[in-house]
Amino acid sequence: MDWIVDAPEKKVVVMTGAGISAESGIQTFRGANGLWENHRIEEVASPIAFRRDPVMVWNFYLQRRKQALSCKPNPGHLAVAELEKWITAAGGDFLLVTQNVDGLHTRAGSKHVIEMHGSLMMTRCIACGQVFPDERTEMALPPRHNCTEKGLLRPHIVWFGESLFPGDMERIESAIEKCDIFIVIGTSGVVYPAAGLVNFANSLGKRTVCVNKEAPANVELFDIFIQGEAGKELPKRLFPRENKGGNGK
Ligand code: BV8
């Protein structure tokens, strides 16, 4: 299905969720042994939880940072990065929007990426607001910033009940407004505003494609649904006829 070669302008937006990292060994949220299985979402991924028990929340995120750093990008991540190269070389536009915080897309070589829910590898001071790269996996909890206010440090992650980072939603919607095709990979499509983006794409008459291990709750919203694992399907599907095999050249 060369819906990419057929894309007249070669303007592509890809959105991913936890499913694309599953084959790298990173637990998804809602699958069996999912991340949320042992926690109620509100218990860990919310500002209230952090205020109530910063050590528990930090531990949850430190474990996930450690796990993410020990995992490698899989052929699904690599295919998305190759697609970006191919689109860029063909003079098109490409944007990857990921709900994932594991950093695997960037490690796979993706360049134009919006980590719409933040990153496990970034930390923020709640006092001075400074955001900085942080790959420490051992630290005295809860860590404090060296700013004058000695502010508490928190994961630079968008928690439930928190808005996305300023400007991100506008950048994402602007890219969808310009695109030919919106491809959604490995997400159950239940968390907003990410889950609403396919509706936005449909309202603009964009072609919408879903690649997922199982049919997500909002599968009916897509023009094309490809059932399968990202690591197996994307190298075959993302590349146009003349570039089969994902060499992207
Ligand atoms: C917001 C970072 C405005 C954290 C995440 C009540 C109060 C407050 C808000 C709300 C409310 N009710 C609703 C809301 C809105 C809320 C929301 O949507 N809640 C849901 C539960 C209904 N959203 C928010 O709060 C957002 N902010 O609305 O701001 C606002 C402000 C103030 C007050 C009100 C509103 C912020 C949401 C961001 C939350 N942060 N991540 C962290 O990671 O720790 S969400 C997190 O969960 C992920 O980032 C992702 O978005 C979501 C998980 O979903 P998926 O990625 O889809 O993963 P999942 O496991 O569910 O599915 C995996 C899929 O992959 C499956 O379909 C599976 O079949 C498939 N799969 C598995 N293996 C493979 C595969 N596919 C392909 N190949 C494979 N190998």
Coordinates of C-alpha atoms in Angstrom, one line a residue, residues 5-249:
V5 CA 4.3 7.5 -2.7
D6 CA 0.7 8.4 -3.6
A7 CA 0.8 11.3 -1.1
P8 CA 0.8 14.2 -3.6
E9 CA 2.8 16.6 -1.4
K10 CA 4.8 14.0 0.6
K11 CA 3.7 15.8 3.7
V12 CA 3.5 13.2 6.5
V13 CA 2.7 13.4 10.2
V14 CA 3.3 10.3 12.2
M15 CA 2.0 9.9 15.8
T16 CA 3.2 7.0 18.0
G17 CA 2.3 5.6 21.4
A18 CA 3.7 2.9 23.8
G19 CA 3.0 0.1 21.3
I20 CA 6.0 1.1 19.0
S21 CA 8.3 0.6 22.0
A22 CA 6.8 -2.7 23.1
E23 CA 9.2 -4.7 20.9
S24 CA 12.1 -2.9 22.5
G25 CA 11.0 -4.4 25.8
I26 CA 9.3 -1.3 27.2
Q27 CA 6.0 -2.1 28.9
T28 CA 2.9 -0.5 27.4
F29 CA 0.4 1.1 29.7
R30 CA -2.7 -1.0 29.2
G31 CA -1.4 -4.3 28.0
A32 CA -0.9 -7.3 30.2
N33 CA 1.9 -6.5 32.7
G34 CA 1.2 -2.9 31.6
L35 CA 2.9 -0.1 33.4
W36 CA -0.3 1.0 35.0
E37 CA -1.2 -2.5 36.2
N38 CA 0.5 -2.0 39.5
H39 CA -0.5 1.6 39.9
R40 CA -3.6 3.6 39.5
I41 CA -2.8 6.4 37.0
E42 CA -3.6 9.1 39.5
E43 CA -1.2 7.5 42.0
V44 CA 1.9 8.2 40.0
A45 CA 1.4 10.3 36.9
S46 CA -0.2 13.4 38.4
P47 CA 0.9 16.6 40.1
I48 CA -1.2 15.7 43.1
A49 CA 0.6 12.4 43.5
F50 CA 4.0 14.2 43.2
R51 CA 3.0 16.7 45.9
R52 CA 1.7 13.9 48.1
D53 CA 4.7 11.5 47.7
P54 CA 7.5 12.9 45.6
V55 CA 9.8 10.0 46.5
M56 CA 7.4 7.4 45.3
V57 CA 6.8 9.3 42.0
W58 CA 10.5 9.8 41.5
N59 CA 11.2 6.2 42.0
F60 CA 8.5 5.2 39.5
Y61 CA 10.1 7.5 36.9
L62 CA 13.7 6.6 37.8
Q63 CA 12.9 2.9 37.2
R64 CA 11.4 3.8 33.8
R65 CA 14.4 6.0 32.9
K66 CA 16.7 3.1 33.8
Q67 CA 14.6 0.7 31.7
A68 CA 14.5 3.0 28.8
L69 CA 18.3 3.6 28.8
S70 CA 18.8 -0.2 28.9
C71 CA 16.5 -0.8 25.8
K72 CA 17.3 -0.2 22.1
P73 CA 15.2 1.2 19.3
N74 CA 13.5 -1.6 17.3
P75 CA 12.9 -1.9 13.5
G76 CA 9.6 0.1 14.0
H77 CA 11.5 3.1 15.4
L78 CA 14.2 2.7 12.7
A79 CA 11.6 2.5 9.9
V80 CA 10.0 5.8 11.1
A81 CA 13.5 7.5 11.1
E82 CA 14.2 6.1 7.6
L83 CA 10.8 7.4 6.4
E84 CA 11.7 10.8 7.6
K85 CA 15.0 10.7 5.7
W86 CA 13.2 9.5 2.5
I87 CA 10.5 12.2 2.8
T88 CA 13.0 14.9 3.4
A89 CA 15.2 13.8 0.5
A90 CA 12.0 13.8 -1.7
G91 CA 11.4 17.4 -0.8
G92 CA 8.5 16.7 1.5
D93 CA 7.7 17.6 5.1
F94 CA 7.8 15.2 8.0
L95 CA 6.8 15.5 11.7
L96 CA 6.9 12.8 14.3
V97 CA 4.7 13.4 17.3
T98 CA 5.2 10.8 20.1
Q99 CA 3.3 10.2 23.3
N100 CA 6.2 8.2 24.5
V101 CA 8.7 9.5 27.0
D102 CA 11.4 6.8 26.4
G103 CA 13.6 8.7 24.0
L104 CA 13.9 5.7 21.6
H105 CA 12.7 7.6 18.5
T106 CA 15.6 10.2 18.9
R107 CA 18.0 7.3 19.5
A108 CA 16.8 5.7 16.3
G109 CA 17.7 8.8 14.3
S110 CA 14.4 10.7 14.1
K111 CA 15.0 14.4 13.9
H112 CA 11.7 16.3 13.6
V113 CA 10.2 15.0 16.8
I114 CA 7.7 16.5 19.3
E115 CA 7.7 14.5 22.6
M116 CA 4.2 15.8 23.4
H117 CA 4.2 14.2 26.9
G118 CA 7.8 15.1 27.8
S119 CA 10.8 12.9 28.3
L120 CA 12.2 10.6 31.0
M121 CA 15.6 12.1 30.1
M122 CA 14.7 15.7 31.1
T123 CA 14.2 17.1 34.6
R124 CA 12.5 20.4 35.7
C125 CA 12.8 22.6 38.7
I126 CA 9.4 23.4 40.2
A127 CA 10.8 26.7 41.6
C128 CA 12.8 28.3 38.9
G129 CA 11.3 26.3 36.0
Q130 CA 14.7 25.4 34.5
V131 CA 14.5 22.2 32.3
F132 CA 17.7 20.2 31.7
P133 CA 18.9 16.9 30.4
D134 CA 19.2 14.3 33.2
E135 CA 20.1 10.7 32.7
R136 CA 21.0 10.0 36.3
T137 CA 19.5 6.7 37.5
E138 CA 20.8 6.9 41.0
M139 CA 20.1 10.0 43.1
A140 CA 19.1 11.0 46.7
L141 CA 15.3 11.5 46.5
P142 CA 13.6 13.8 46.2
P143 CA 16.4 15.8 44.4
R144 CA 16.7 19.5 44.8
H145 CA 17.9 22.0 42.3
N146 CA 21.0 24.1 42.9
C147 CA 19.1 27.3 42.2
T148 CA 18.7 29.9 44.9
E149 CA 15.3 28.6 45.8
K150 CA 16.7 25.0 46.1
G151 CA 13.5 24.0 44.3
L152 CA 12.3 20.4 44.2
L153 CA 13.2 18.7 40.9
R154 CA 10.5 16.8 39.0
P155 CA 10.3 14.7 35.8
H156 CA 9.8 16.9 32.8
I157 CA 6.7 14.9 31.9
V158 CA 3.1 16.0 31.1
W159 CA 1.0 14.4 33.9
F160 CA -2.7 13.8 33.9
G161 CA -4.5 17.1 34.6
E162 CA -1.5 19.1 33.1
S163 CA -1.6 20.9 29.8
L164 CA 0.9 20.2 27.1
F165 CA 4.0 22.3 26.9
P166 CA 3.3 25.8 25.5
G167 CA 3.2 25.8 21.6
D168 CA 3.3 22.1 21.1
M169 CA -0.4 21.6 20.3
E170 CA -0.3 24.5 17.9
R171 CA 2.8 23.1 16.1
I172 CA 1.2 19.6 15.9
E173 CA -2.1 21.0 14.5
S174 CA -0.3 23.2 12.1
A175 CA 1.6 20.2 10.7
I176 CA -1.6 18.2 10.4
E177 CA -3.3 21.1 8.6
K178 CA -0.5 21.0 6.0
C179 CA -0.1 17.2 5.7
D180 CA -1.4 14.7 3.1
I181 CA -1.4 11.8 5.5
F182 CA -1.6 11.2 9.2
I183 CA -0.2 7.8 10.4
V184 CA -0.9 6.7 13.9
I185 CA 1.1 3.8 15.3
G186 CA 0.9 1.7 18.5
T187 CA -1.6 3.7 20.6
S188 CA -4.9 2.7 22.3
G189 CA -6.2 6.2 21.5
V190 CA -7.7 6.8 24.9
V191 CA -5.7 9.7 26.2
Y192 CA -6.5 13.3 25.1
P193 CA -5.6 15.6 23.5
A194 CA -3.4 13.0 21.6
A195 CA -6.4 10.7 20.9
G196 CA -8.4 13.6 19.4
L197 CA -5.8 14.3 16.7
V198 CA -7.3 11.8 14.2
N199 CA -10.6 13.6 14.5
F200 CA -8.8 16.8 13.7
A201 CA -7.1 15.2 10.7
N202 CA -10.5 13.7 9.5
S203 CA -12.2 17.1 9.8
L204 CA -9.6 18.4 7.3
G205 CA -10.1 15.5 4.9
K206 CA -6.6 14.1 5.5
R207 CA -5.9 10.4 4.8
T208 CA -5.6 8.6 8.1
V209 CA -3.8 5.3 8.6
C210 CA -3.6 3.2 11.8
V211 CA -1.0 0.5 12.4
N212 CA -1.6 -1.3 15.7
K213 CA -1.3 -4.8 17.2
E214 CA -5.0 -4.8 17.9
A215 CA -7.8 -2.6 16.7
P216 CA -7.8 0.4 19.0
A217 CA -11.1 1.8 20.4
N218 CA -11.2 4.5 17.7
V219 CA -10.2 2.2 14.8
E220 CA -13.4 3.3 12.9
L221 CA -11.9 6.8 12.6
F222 CA -9.2 5.7 10.3
D223 CA -9.3 5.3 6.5
I224 CA -6.8 2.4 6.6
F225 CA -6.2 0.0 9.5
I226 CA -3.2 -2.4 9.4
Q227 CA -3.2 -4.9 12.2
G228 CA 0.2 -6.1 13.3
E229 CA 3.3 -5.3 15.3
A230 CA 5.1 -2.1 14.4
G231 CA 8.5 -3.7 14.2
K232 CA 7.3 -6.2 11.6
E233 CA 4.8 -4.1 9.7
L234 CA 6.5 -0.7 9.4
P235 CA 9.7 -1.8 7.5
K236 CA 7.4 -3.4 4.9
R237 CA 4.6 -0.8 4.8
L238 CA 6.2 2.6 5.2
F239 CA 8.4 2.4 2.1
P240 CA 7.2 3.1 -1.4
R241 CA 7.5 0.4 -4.0
E242 CA 10.9 1.5 -5.3
N243 CA 12.3 1.6 -1.8
K244 CA 11.0 -1.7 -0.5
G245 CA 13.0 -3.1 2.4
G246 CA 13.3 0.1 4.2
N247 CA 16.7 1.2 2.9
G248 CA 15.0 4.5 2.3
K249 CA 17.6 5.4 -0.3

